[in-house]
Amino acid sequence: MAENKTGVKKRLPLEGITVIDFSRVLSGPYCAMTLADLGARVIKIERVGTGDDTRAFGPFVDDESAYFMCFNRGKESIALDFKSPRDRELLDRLLDKADVVVENFRPGVMARLGYGAEQLARTHPHIVYASISGFGHTGPFKDLPGYDTVVQAMGGVMSLTGWPDTQPARVGTAFGDLGAALFAVIGILAGLYKRSRDAQGTHVDIAMLDCQAALMETAFARFDVEEKVPTRTGDAHPSLAPFESFAAGDGRFIIAAGNDQLFLLMADALGVPEVALDPLFLTNDLRVQNRGAMIEAIERVTRAASVSAWLDKLNEAGVPCAPINTIDKVIDHPQLLARNMFIQVQGKSERKVKTAGNPIKMNTSPDEDVTVVRRAPAVDEHREAILAELMASSGAYTSQADSESGDDELERSTGLAA
Amino acid sequence: MAENKTGVKKRLPLEGITVIDFSRVLSGPYCAMTLADLGARVIKIERVGTGDDTRAFGPFVDDESAYFMCFNRGKESIALDFKSPRDRELLDRLLDKADVVVENFRPGVMARLGYGAEQLARTHPHIVYASISGFGHTGPFKDLPGYDTVVQAMGGVMSLTGWPDTQPARVGTAFGDLGAALFAVIGILAGLYKRSRDAQGTHVDIAMLDCQAALMETAFARFDVEEKVPTRTGDAHPSLAPFESFAAGDGRFIIAAGNDQLFLLMADALGVPEVALDPLFLTNDLRVQNRGAMIEAIERVTRAASVSAWLDKLNEAGVPCAPINTIDKVIDHPQLLARNMFIQVQGKSERKVKTAGNPIKMNTSPDEDVTVVRRAPAVDEHREAILAELMASSGAYTSQADSESGDDELERSTGLAA
């Protein structure tokens, strides 16, 4: 909890919430990371020895995965062997303290381990249990493996991404995983809110493919109404113009002036007010129809000066525009820095890794900037601390533990399993 | 509320929550639509006469915008003139009933209207107030207009999307708007959860550009660690192989076999087990380095049969794979249909429009399939019903209304403003 200048106490909205995170790779870890950024305590359950698969994904910092560090900052780690009765007992005790479970195994895996949503609904009915999978826990495809590129291809976004004269392109970030992660966070928070009113948990079943469909904007409606299959439009918006890149003397930049008033302002700012009066370009619909001619008319002017000169002129006139930034520019972007959008993550070594921070800015929450260093855990790093904590509170749990083992034995045996 | 086979009462998690939605176009409406899908009542405040800008966006169904219908299903509409004291009084009464406000004007606009977050924090401290804007309410860019393509270009995803030998491409859906919409929903739900504990509202300030940065996966870490600027990789994953499309006899399809075990299974399924033993392809890192040779070795086989034959073989072997579906295929996809991922929306005319439904499947919520028809409102369609409701409950509000006007006068005057 922090206090700001005006004396308002700031605290994160999920303080006090405990998440047991069985997930690995990207969608589940990103979901749990978002909950951690909102103040939840996240205890990551890892495979004994190697831990999360992404610990083997590059790039590496002193043999440690920067990929893993990005999405597991601020979490605790404990490695559990599901075949060990002692580890299972420890897990049962952790679940007694849990508000949320996140997992992204294929449907059926958690149930076979004994920790499926239906099983926990009986033993821990207060838990909000989120499953993320490629295709969800129902339907004919439920047992197939789903990966980011698989659902990007199957769900349609690839068919809409890239230039018309090239093969479909993948969205240049893990749109399949991250879309599902965000809808999972929404389902979990909706479940927690519901629980605050009816004291009951819920099972949230998120399919990456479903989320792709939900994020296709108007593509289905356009097909349904126009009976034409939407396709790739390069960098242009399919139904707004100008809403694409134009050539300057030293590169390309975006003008997004999709309504008539902005088009008028744009033509003025470019010094060719007559372009806005051309009967070919009078309305957005006309400009979409005559896009080629419009691009020609605009580039006849824009080629004569630099990207930065045009951006200055257009910004001054209030016309939406942008450079096409590469990642080295984005990481130093003054607006993102002013918004505290970068933080640093540190693993075992001294070397820190820069990554994006939390975009959910709440006036009631403290915010973290790039000077903040968040820890990413080593496999099983928090075993001792978690055991000590469970033992300290064991009085509250012995009745539920259903075991003959005392606390000493629990400590000894789970220690062996690591 | 519905009841399922097992007798469990199903209700949506946000039942009882009222959202006052000042937003227009895409990010705000999509955010409020998601809240409506989760059970909230959404009252959309529209501009008198023309309403939401997207009512003029194609495609059209009998002169009605299918674009508007997609994202405003299930909402109520009331048109308000902010210059009319009577309409302002009506709005004040609506805000008394509200739990959430959503707006996506440029920073400062709502404050000038008298309904900024700081103003409402004084008069309605219980409200969770979400602002979505291009660049957020702080920082040097805060007053610039932000549109989808602007933030896609500025935030880096365009530089990563498309083929290496073409210009950067736009993500083929409104990734800038929709990413911000989802983070706004997360902020609102976190705020509601927090309010359930401390009875205080909050201001959630979401910037489209921030959300772009948050969704760049490991791009910043890769630049930070490797000091190389990440760039476009077509349909391939930058650090996994195979994780891209391959040519069959009649088209292309995706194989996503990014770990060694899956690569072994893949080689077997393609009938060329020796490929998995090639020293060039033994590990994922080697396959990324020798991607060209790997593609050649795989396509030497895959060109000999059809996409569907290969997908059958690979699916049977448990190797992640996919066709690259166009939208006409996605809208009829058996898994999406089995998951109730399509619904229909209807405006004034008989013609319904198919669009994606709610991907947040909760076992405690009723689910809607393509047989369900949701209404999208006409401008100001719900004025009378809302007025009648406010009058019925006016006893509770007269002390706060701060007005000499009786209910009759309220009705008359706000009627005039429409």
GROMACS .gro file of C-alpha atoms in nm, chain A:
model
  418
    1MET     CA    1   0.000   0.000   0.000
    2ALA     CA    2   0.137   0.344  -0.092
    3GLU     CA    3   0.020   0.696  -0.025
    4ASN     CA    4   0.015   0.965  -0.292
    5LYS     CA    5   0.054   1.341  -0.275
    6THR     CA    6  -0.312   1.403  -0.205
    7GLY     CA    7  -0.308   1.160   0.085
    8VAL     CA    8  -0.535   0.905  -0.084
    9LYS     CA    9  -0.435   0.555   0.021
   10LYS     CA   10  -0.343   0.350  -0.282
   11ARG     CA   11  -0.379  -0.023  -0.293
   12LEU     CA   12  -0.404  -0.275  -0.570
   13PRO     CA   13  -0.756  -0.408  -0.632
   14LEU     CA   14  -0.670  -0.776  -0.590
   15GLU     CA   15  -0.469  -0.748  -0.268
   16GLY     CA   16  -0.554  -1.048  -0.052
   17ILE     CA   17  -0.644  -1.274  -0.347
   18THR     CA   18  -0.437  -1.593  -0.386
   19VAL     CA   19  -0.397  -1.756  -0.727
   20ILE     CA   20  -0.271  -2.111  -0.769
   21ASP     CA   21  -0.122  -2.111  -1.118
   22PHE     CA   22  -0.073  -2.452  -1.280
   23SER     CA   23  -0.017  -2.299  -1.622
   24ARG     CA   24   0.286  -2.291  -1.842
   25VAL     CA   25   0.414  -2.134  -2.165
   26LEU     CA   26   0.218  -1.817  -2.249
   27SER     CA   27  -0.161  -1.784  -2.224
   28GLY     CA   28  -0.198  -1.902  -1.863
   29PRO     CA   29   0.118  -1.731  -1.735
   30TYR     CA   30   0.014  -1.401  -1.901
   31CYS     CA   31  -0.329  -1.433  -1.739
   32ALA     CA   32  -0.180  -1.498  -1.395
   33MET     CA   33   0.077  -1.220  -1.449
   34THR     CA   34  -0.207  -0.974  -1.513
   35LEU     CA   35  -0.370  -1.085  -1.186
   36ALA     CA   36  -0.035  -1.035  -1.009
   37ASP     CA   37  -0.002  -0.687  -1.161
   38LEU     CA   38  -0.346  -0.614  -1.010
   39GLY     CA   39  -0.223  -0.717  -0.666
   40ALA     CA   40  -0.297  -1.089  -0.640
   41ARG     CA   41  -0.049  -1.329  -0.484
   42VAL     CA   42   0.036  -1.587  -0.752
   43ILE     CA   43   0.185  -1.922  -0.651
   44LYS     CA   44   0.312  -2.098  -0.961
   45ILE     CA   45   0.308  -2.478  -0.948
   46GLU     CA   46   0.596  -2.610  -1.157
   47ARG     CA   47   0.717  -2.946  -1.275
   48VAL     CA   48   0.996  -3.079  -1.054
   49GLY     CA   49   1.337  -3.012  -1.209
   50THR     CA   50   1.279  -2.833  -1.538
   51GLY     CA   51   0.975  -2.624  -1.442
   52ASP     CA   52   0.779  -2.422  -1.699
   53ASP     CA   53   0.870  -2.518  -2.062
   54THR     CA   54   0.957  -2.156  -2.138
   55ARG     CA   55   1.253  -2.173  -1.900
   56ALA     CA   56   1.418  -2.337  -2.203
   57PHE     CA   57   1.307  -2.062  -2.449
   58GLY     CA   58   1.543  -1.788  -2.560
   59PRO     CA   59   1.658  -1.523  -2.543
   60PHE     CA   60   1.876  -1.606  -2.246
   61VAL     CA   61   2.042  -1.388  -1.984
   62ASP     CA   62   2.328  -1.583  -1.822
   63ASP     CA   63   2.150  -1.911  -1.910
   64GLU     CA   64   1.822  -1.787  -1.771
   65SER     CA   65   1.524  -1.742  -2.000
   66ALA     CA   66   1.418  -1.382  -2.057
   67TYR     CA   67   1.100  -1.527  -2.211
   68PHE     CA   68   1.013  -1.690  -1.878
   69MET     CA   69   1.110  -1.379  -1.683
   70CYS     CA   70   0.876  -1.151  -1.883
   71PHE     CA   71   0.557  -1.339  -1.795
   72ASN     CA   72   0.637  -1.475  -1.450
   73ARG     CA   73   0.761  -1.166  -1.272
   74GLY     CA   74   0.627  -1.122  -0.923
   75LYS     CA   75   0.515  -1.484  -0.885
   76GLU     CA   76   0.625  -1.742  -0.627
   77SER     CA   77   0.734  -2.086  -0.745
   78ILE     CA   78   0.693  -2.426  -0.589
   79ALA     CA   79   0.771  -2.754  -0.772
   80LEU     CA   80   0.528  -3.037  -0.702
   81ASP     CA   81   0.534  -3.405  -0.791
   82PHE     CA   82   0.172  -3.506  -0.844
   83LYS     CA   83   0.264  -3.870  -0.776
   84SER     CA   84   0.389  -3.789  -0.428
   85PRO     CA   85   0.119  -3.814  -0.159
   86ARG     CA   86   0.307  -3.558   0.046
   87ASP     CA   87   0.316  -3.307  -0.239
   88ARG     CA   88  -0.053  -3.368  -0.299
   89GLU     CA   89  -0.126  -3.296   0.064
   90LEU     CA   90   0.073  -2.976   0.041
   91LEU     CA   91  -0.123  -2.879  -0.269
   92ASP     CA   92  -0.452  -2.949  -0.093
   93ARG     CA   93  -0.347  -2.710   0.180
   94LEU     CA   94  -0.253  -2.447  -0.075
   95LEU     CA   95  -0.591  -2.487  -0.244
   96ASP     CA   96  -0.759  -2.428   0.092
   97LYS     CA   97  -0.602  -2.081   0.083
   98ALA     CA   98  -0.672  -2.020  -0.285
   99ASP     CA   99  -0.931  -1.794  -0.442
  100VAL     CA  100  -0.840  -1.863  -0.804
  101VAL     CA  101  -0.694  -2.153  -1.001
  102VAL     CA  102  -0.545  -2.102  -1.350
  103GLU     CA  103  -0.448  -2.393  -1.576
  104ASN     CA  104  -0.386  -2.434  -1.947
  105PHE     CA  105  -0.344  -2.808  -1.995
  106ARG     CA  106  -0.542  -2.995  -2.255
  107PRO     CA  107  -0.896  -3.078  -2.135
  108GLY     CA  108  -0.889  -3.385  -1.910
  109VAL     CA  109  -0.532  -3.353  -1.785
  110MET     CA  110  -0.617  -3.173  -1.461
  111ALA     CA  111  -0.904  -3.416  -1.394
  112ARG     CA  112  -0.667  -3.710  -1.435
  113LEU     CA  113  -0.434  -3.547  -1.184
  114GLY     CA  114  -0.729  -3.520  -0.947
  115TYR     CA  115  -0.755  -3.142  -0.965
  116GLY     CA  116  -1.014  -3.088  -1.237
  117ALA     CA  117  -1.272  -2.813  -1.210
  118GLU     CA  118  -1.553  -3.052  -1.119
  119GLN     CA  119  -1.344  -3.219  -0.850
  120LEU     CA  120  -1.241  -2.889  -0.693
  121ALA     CA  121  -1.599  -2.761  -0.714
  122ARG     CA  122  -1.685  -3.033  -0.461
  123THR     CA  123  -1.387  -2.991  -0.228
  124HIS     CA  124  -1.328  -2.617  -0.274
  125PRO     CA  125  -1.657  -2.467  -0.394
  126HIS     CA  126  -1.536  -2.111  -0.340
  127ILE     CA  127  -1.264  -2.133  -0.604
  128VAL     CA  128  -1.287  -1.947  -0.935
  129TYR     CA  129  -1.125  -2.198  -1.168
  130ALA     CA  130  -1.005  -2.085  -1.510
  131SER     CA  131  -0.908  -2.327  -1.785
  132ILE     CA  132  -0.747  -2.201  -2.104
  133SER     CA  133  -0.710  -2.444  -2.393
  134GLY     CA  134  -0.687  -2.436  -2.770
  135PHE     CA  135  -1.047  -2.534  -2.834
  136GLY     CA  136  -1.221  -2.542  -2.495
  137HIS     CA  137  -1.358  -2.825  -2.281
  138THR     CA  138  -1.654  -2.906  -2.509
  139GLY     CA  139  -1.708  -2.972  -2.879
  140PRO     CA  140  -1.558  -3.208  -3.138
  141PHE     CA  141  -1.211  -3.043  -3.141
  142LYS     CA  142  -1.164  -3.036  -2.764
  143ASP     CA  143  -0.886  -3.296  -2.754
  144LEU     CA  144  -0.673  -3.137  -3.026
  145PRO     CA  145  -0.365  -2.937  -2.933
  146GLY     CA  146  -0.401  -2.562  -2.988
  147TYR     CA  147  -0.108  -2.329  -3.032
  148ASP     CA  148  -0.092  -1.964  -3.118
  149THR     CA  149  -0.031  -2.002  -3.491
  150VAL     CA  150  -0.284  -2.286  -3.512
  151VAL     CA  151  -0.569  -2.069  -3.384
  152GLN     CA  152  -0.450  -1.761  -3.576
  153ALA     CA  153  -0.479  -1.973  -3.892
  154MET     CA  154  -0.801  -2.154  -3.799
  155GLY     CA  155  -0.981  -1.850  -3.659
  156GLY     CA  156  -0.941  -1.630  -3.965
  157VAL     CA  157  -0.705  -1.350  -3.861
  158MET     CA  158  -0.423  -1.481  -4.083
  159SER     CA  159  -0.651  -1.472  -4.387
  160LEU     CA  160  -0.699  -1.099  -4.315
  161THR     CA  161  -0.337  -1.011  -4.233
  162GLY     CA  162  -0.069  -0.919  -4.488
  163TRP     CA  163  -0.074  -0.777  -4.838
  164PRO     CA  164  -0.325  -0.900  -5.098
  165ASP     CA  165  -0.047  -1.026  -5.328
  166THR     CA  166   0.142  -1.226  -5.062
  167GLN     CA  167   0.062  -1.531  -4.850
  168PRO     CA  168  -0.134  -1.465  -4.532
  169ALA     CA  169   0.090  -1.344  -4.249
  170ARG     CA  170   0.082  -1.423  -3.881
  171VAL     CA  171   0.000  -1.133  -3.649
  172GLY     CA  172   0.348  -1.031  -3.533
  173THR     CA  173   0.272  -1.103  -3.168
  174ALA     CA  174   0.103  -1.400  -2.999
  175PHE     CA  175  -0.248  -1.275  -3.069
  176GLY     CA  176  -0.392  -1.625  -3.014
  177ASP     CA  177  -0.242  -1.671  -2.669
  178LEU     CA  178  -0.278  -1.315  -2.548
  179GLY     CA  179  -0.639  -1.273  -2.662
  180ALA     CA  180  -0.731  -1.587  -2.467
  181ALA     CA  181  -0.530  -1.469  -2.165
  182LEU     CA  182  -0.722  -1.140  -2.149
  183PHE     CA  183  -1.064  -1.305  -2.180
  184ALA     CA  184  -0.955  -1.548  -1.907
  185VAL     CA  185  -0.869  -1.256  -1.678
  186ILE     CA  186  -1.210  -1.106  -1.753
  187GLY     CA  187  -1.382  -1.438  -1.671
  188ILE     CA  188  -1.187  -1.473  -1.346
  189LEU     CA  189  -1.264  -1.119  -1.231
  190ALA     CA  190  -1.631  -1.160  -1.324
  191GLY     CA  191  -1.626  -1.484  -1.123
  192LEU     CA  192  -1.466  -1.312  -0.823
  193TYR     CA  193  -1.723  -1.035  -0.840
  194LYS     CA  194  -2.004  -1.289  -0.857
  195ARG     CA  195  -1.849  -1.474  -0.564
  196SER     CA  196  -1.847  -1.153  -0.360
  197ARG     CA  197  -2.227  -1.164  -0.389
  198ASP     CA  198  -2.318  -1.536  -0.381
  199ALA     CA  199  -2.012  -1.695  -0.213
  200GLN     CA  200  -1.987  -1.951  -0.494
  201GLY     CA  201  -1.695  -2.024  -0.726
  202THR     CA  202  -1.728  -2.094  -1.096
  203HIS     CA  203  -1.551  -2.272  -1.383
  204VAL     CA  204  -1.438  -2.040  -1.661
  205ASP     CA  205  -1.368  -2.237  -1.980
  206ILE     CA  206  -1.172  -2.025  -2.228
  207ALA     CA  207  -1.090  -2.152  -2.578
  208MET     CA  208  -0.821  -1.976  -2.778
  209LEU     CA  209  -1.023  -2.036  -3.098
  210ASP     CA  210  -1.339  -1.881  -2.946
  211CYS     CA  211  -1.139  -1.573  -2.851
  212GLN     CA  212  -1.005  -1.540  -3.206
  213ALA     CA  213  -1.363  -1.538  -3.335
  214ALA     CA  214  -1.465  -1.280  -3.073
  215LEU     CA  215  -1.184  -1.051  -3.191
  216MET     CA  216  -1.263  -1.058  -3.566
  217GLU     CA  217  -1.438  -0.720  -3.544
  218THR     CA  218  -1.699  -0.699  -3.823
  219ALA     CA  219  -1.552  -0.971  -4.046
  220PHE     CA  220  -1.841  -1.216  -3.995
  221ALA     CA  221  -2.105  -0.947  -4.034
  222ARG     CA  222  -1.939  -0.825  -4.354
  223PHE     CA  223  -1.944  -1.177  -4.495
  224ASP     CA  224  -2.300  -1.235  -4.375
  225VAL     CA  225  -2.434  -0.909  -4.520
  226GLU     CA  226  -2.225  -0.866  -4.835
  227GLU     CA  227  -2.168  -1.233  -4.917
  228LYS     CA  228  -1.808  -1.151  -5.007
  229VAL     CA  229  -1.522  -1.318  -4.822
  230PRO     CA  230  -1.314  -1.044  -4.651
  231THR     CA  231  -0.947  -1.061  -4.741
  232ARG     CA  232  -0.610  -0.896  -4.679
  233THR     CA  233  -0.572  -0.522  -4.722
  234GLY     CA  234  -0.204  -0.464  -4.643
  235ASP     CA  235  -0.181  -0.168  -4.410
  236ALA     CA  236  -0.516  -0.017  -4.507
  237HIS     CA  237  -0.840  -0.034  -4.313
  238PRO     CA  238  -1.095  -0.221  -4.527
  239SER     CA  239  -1.370   0.040  -4.494
  240LEU     CA  240  -1.198   0.368  -4.406
  241ALA     CA  241  -0.979   0.591  -4.626
  242PRO     CA  242  -0.727   0.736  -4.581
  243PHE     CA  243  -0.633   0.492  -4.304
  244GLU     CA  244  -0.297   0.354  -4.421
  245SER     CA  245   0.065   0.445  -4.490
  246PHE     CA  246   0.196   0.700  -4.739
  247ALA     CA  247   0.544   0.757  -4.878
  248ALA     CA  248   0.744   1.054  -4.754
  249GLY     CA  249   1.088   1.146  -4.886
  250ASP     CA  250   1.263   0.926  -4.628
  251GLY     CA  251   1.015   0.653  -4.539
  252ARG     CA  252   0.649   0.583  -4.484
  253PHE     CA  253   0.401   0.709  -4.225
  254ILE     CA  254   0.035   0.661  -4.136
  255ILE     CA  255  -0.251   0.902  -4.197
  256ALA     CA  256  -0.580   0.797  -4.038
  257ALA     CA  257  -0.831   1.058  -4.155
  258GLY     CA  258  -1.136   0.838  -4.201
  259ASN     CA  259  -1.401   1.107  -4.181
  260ASP     CA  260  -1.471   1.399  -4.411
  261GLN     CA  261  -1.378   1.668  -4.162
  262LEU     CA  262  -1.040   1.509  -4.090
  263PHE     CA  263  -0.981   1.466  -4.462
  264LEU     CA  264  -1.039   1.838  -4.509
  265LEU     CA  265  -0.794   1.918  -4.228
  266MET     CA  266  -0.544   1.675  -4.378
  267ALA     CA  267  -0.561   1.831  -4.724
  268ASP     CA  268  -0.507   2.174  -4.568
  269ALA     CA  269  -0.213   2.052  -4.358
  270LEU     CA  270  -0.052   1.896  -4.665
  271GLY     CA  271  -0.095   2.226  -4.849
  272VAL     CA  272  -0.333   2.085  -5.112
  273PRO     CA  273  -0.682   2.193  -4.998
  274GLU     CA  274  -0.812   2.124  -5.350
  275VAL     CA  275  -0.769   1.748  -5.294
  276ALA     CA  276  -1.052   1.757  -5.041
  277LEU     CA  277  -1.279   1.917  -5.303
  278ASP     CA  278  -1.209   1.655  -5.571
  279PRO     CA  279  -1.541   1.485  -5.649
  280LEU     CA  280  -1.361   1.147  -5.633
  281PHE     CA  281  -1.276   1.203  -5.266
  282LEU     CA  282  -1.575   1.383  -5.119
  283THR     CA  283  -1.691   1.109  -4.882
  284ASN     CA  284  -1.529   0.816  -4.706
  285ASP     CA  285  -1.717   0.571  -4.930
  286LEU     CA  286  -1.589   0.750  -5.241
  287ARG     CA  287  -1.237   0.752  -5.105
  288VAL     CA  288  -1.254   0.376  -5.035
  289GLN     CA  289  -1.374   0.322  -5.393
  290ASN     CA  290  -1.107   0.549  -5.539
  291ARG     CA  291  -0.829   0.453  -5.301
  292GLY     CA  292  -0.562   0.424  -5.573
  293ALA     CA  293  -0.627   0.772  -5.704
  294MET     CA  294  -0.640   0.911  -5.351
  295ILE     CA  295  -0.303   0.758  -5.261
  296GLU     CA  296  -0.154   0.907  -5.577
  297ALA     CA  297  -0.291   1.252  -5.500
  298ILE     CA  298  -0.156   1.241  -5.145
  299GLU     CA  299   0.184   1.094  -5.226
  300ARG     CA  300   0.241   1.352  -5.499
  301VAL     CA  301   0.278   1.593  -5.206
  302THR     CA  302   0.415   1.378  -4.926
  303ARG     CA  303   0.717   1.249  -5.118
  304ALA     CA  304   0.856   1.603  -5.115
  305ALA     CA  305   0.934   1.616  -4.740
  306SER     CA  306   1.040   1.394  -4.451
  307VAL     CA  307   0.826   1.175  -4.228
  308SER     CA  308   0.897   1.393  -3.927
  309ALA     CA  309   0.811   1.715  -4.112
  310TRP     CA  310   0.470   1.572  -4.215
  311LEU     CA  311   0.398   1.433  -3.870
  312ASP     CA  312   0.465   1.774  -3.716
  313LYS     CA  313   0.232   1.946  -3.965
  314LEU     CA  314  -0.046   1.687  -3.930
  315ASN     CA  315  -0.024   1.671  -3.550
  316GLU     CA  316  -0.047   2.049  -3.535
  317ALA     CA  317  -0.363   2.034  -3.744
  318GLY     CA  318  -0.511   1.759  -3.525
  319VAL     CA  319  -0.503   1.495  -3.798
  320PRO     CA  320  -0.440   1.141  -3.666
  321CYS     CA  321  -0.102   1.024  -3.797
  322ALA     CA  322   0.191   0.809  -3.689
  323PRO     CA  323   0.539   0.689  -3.770
  324ILE     CA  324   0.569   0.313  -3.820
  325ASN     CA  325   0.790   0.248  -3.520
  326THR     CA  326   1.030  -0.041  -3.486
  327ILE     CA  327   1.075  -0.194  -3.140
  328ASP     CA  328   1.388   0.012  -3.059
  329LYS     CA  329   1.178   0.328  -3.102
  330VAL     CA  330   0.884   0.193  -2.902
  331ILE     CA  331   1.099   0.101  -2.603
  332ASP     CA  332   1.214   0.465  -2.580
  333HIS     CA  333   0.882   0.626  -2.669
  334PRO     CA  334   0.830   0.940  -2.457
  335GLN     CA  335   0.460   0.874  -2.410
  336LEU     CA  336   0.512   0.515  -2.297
  337LEU     CA  337   0.788   0.626  -2.061
  338ALA     CA  338   0.567   0.901  -1.921
  339ARG     CA  339   0.294   0.641  -1.868
  340ASN     CA  340   0.528   0.407  -1.675
  341MET     CA  341   0.484   0.138  -1.938
  342PHE     CA  342   0.821  -0.029  -1.887
  343ILE     CA  343   0.957  -0.217  -1.590
  344GLN     CA  344   1.257  -0.443  -1.539
  345VAL     CA  345   1.261  -0.808  -1.440
  346GLN     CA  346   1.546  -0.988  -1.271
  347GLY     CA  347   1.614  -1.357  -1.226
  348LYS     CA  348   1.913  -1.510  -1.051
  349SER     CA  349   2.177  -1.299  -1.222
  350GLU     CA  350   2.245  -0.927  -1.192
  351ARG     CA  351   2.130  -0.858  -1.548
  352LYS     CA  352   1.780  -0.712  -1.567
  353VAL     CA  353   1.542  -0.744  -1.861
  354LYS     CA  354   1.318  -0.463  -1.979
  355THR     CA  355   0.959  -0.552  -2.057
  356ALA     CA  356   0.616  -0.389  -2.076
  357GLY     CA  357   0.446  -0.312  -1.747
  358ASN     CA  358   0.081  -0.292  -1.648
  359PRO     CA  359  -0.144  -0.091  -1.884
  360ILE     CA  360  -0.434  -0.082  -1.635
  361LYS     CA  361  -0.381   0.257  -1.474
  362MET     CA  362  -0.614   0.310  -1.177
  363ASN     CA  363  -0.609   0.630  -0.969
  364THR     CA  364  -0.653   0.411  -0.660
  365SER     CA  365  -0.351   0.188  -0.740
  366PRO     CA  366   0.020   0.257  -0.708
  367ASP     CA  367   0.197   0.248  -1.044
  368GLU     CA  368   0.541   0.109  -1.129
  369ASP     CA  369   0.793   0.259  -1.368
  370VAL     CA  370   1.114   0.140  -1.531
  371THR     CA  371   1.310   0.196  -1.209
  372VAL     CA  372   1.112  -0.087  -1.050
  373VAL     CA  373   1.277  -0.427  -1.059
  374ARG     CA  374   1.047  -0.727  -1.033
  375ARG     CA  375   1.177  -1.074  -0.948
  376ALA     CA  376   1.108  -1.383  -1.157
  377PRO     CA  377   1.140  -1.698  -0.945
  378ALA     CA  378   1.376  -1.993  -0.987
  379VAL     CA  379   1.204  -2.334  -0.998
  380ASP     CA  380   1.081  -2.418  -0.646
  381GLU     CA  381   1.235  -2.101  -0.504
  382HIS     CA  382   0.954  -2.042  -0.255
  383ARG     CA  383   0.910  -2.396  -0.120
  384GLU     CA  384   1.055  -2.324   0.221
  385ALA     CA  385   0.871  -2.000   0.272
  386ILE     CA  386   0.541  -2.155   0.165
  387LEU     CA  387   0.592  -2.457   0.392
  388ALA     CA  388   0.676  -2.233   0.686
  389GLU     CA  389   0.365  -2.031   0.620
  390LEU     CA  390   0.140  -2.339   0.594
  391MET     CA  391   0.281  -2.474   0.919
  392ALA     CA  392   0.230  -2.143   1.096
  393SER     CA  393  -0.136  -2.154   0.996
  394SER     CA  394  -0.173  -2.532   1.020
  395GLY     CA  395  -0.424  -2.511   1.305
  396ALA     CA  396  -0.675  -2.381   1.058
  397TYR     CA  397  -0.611  -2.661   0.810
  398THR     CA  398  -0.555  -2.988   1.001
  399SER     CA  399  -0.922  -3.075   0.992
  400GLN     CA  400  -0.919  -3.054   0.613
  401ALA     CA  401  -0.580  -3.211   0.550
  402ASP     CA  402  -0.714  -3.562   0.608
  403SER     CA  403  -0.373  -3.711   0.685
  404GLU     CA  404  -0.188  -3.877   0.966
  405SER     CA  405   0.130  -3.686   0.897
  406GLY     CA  406   0.229  -3.413   1.134
  407ASP     CA  407   0.381  -3.090   1.020
  408ASP     CA  408   0.735  -3.216   1.065
  409GLU     CA  409   0.668  -3.510   0.844
  410LEU     CA  410   0.504  -3.285   0.584
  411GLU     CA  411   0.810  -3.067   0.572
  412ARG     CA  412   1.050  -3.358   0.546
  413SER     CA  413   0.862  -3.542   0.277
  414THR     CA  414   0.783  -3.249   0.051
  415GLY     CA  415   1.143  -3.141   0.085
  416LEU     CA  416   1.243  -3.476  -0.062
  417ALA     CA  417   1.016  -3.434  -0.359
  418ALA     CA  418   1.192  -3.117  -0.477
   0.00000   0.00000   0.00000
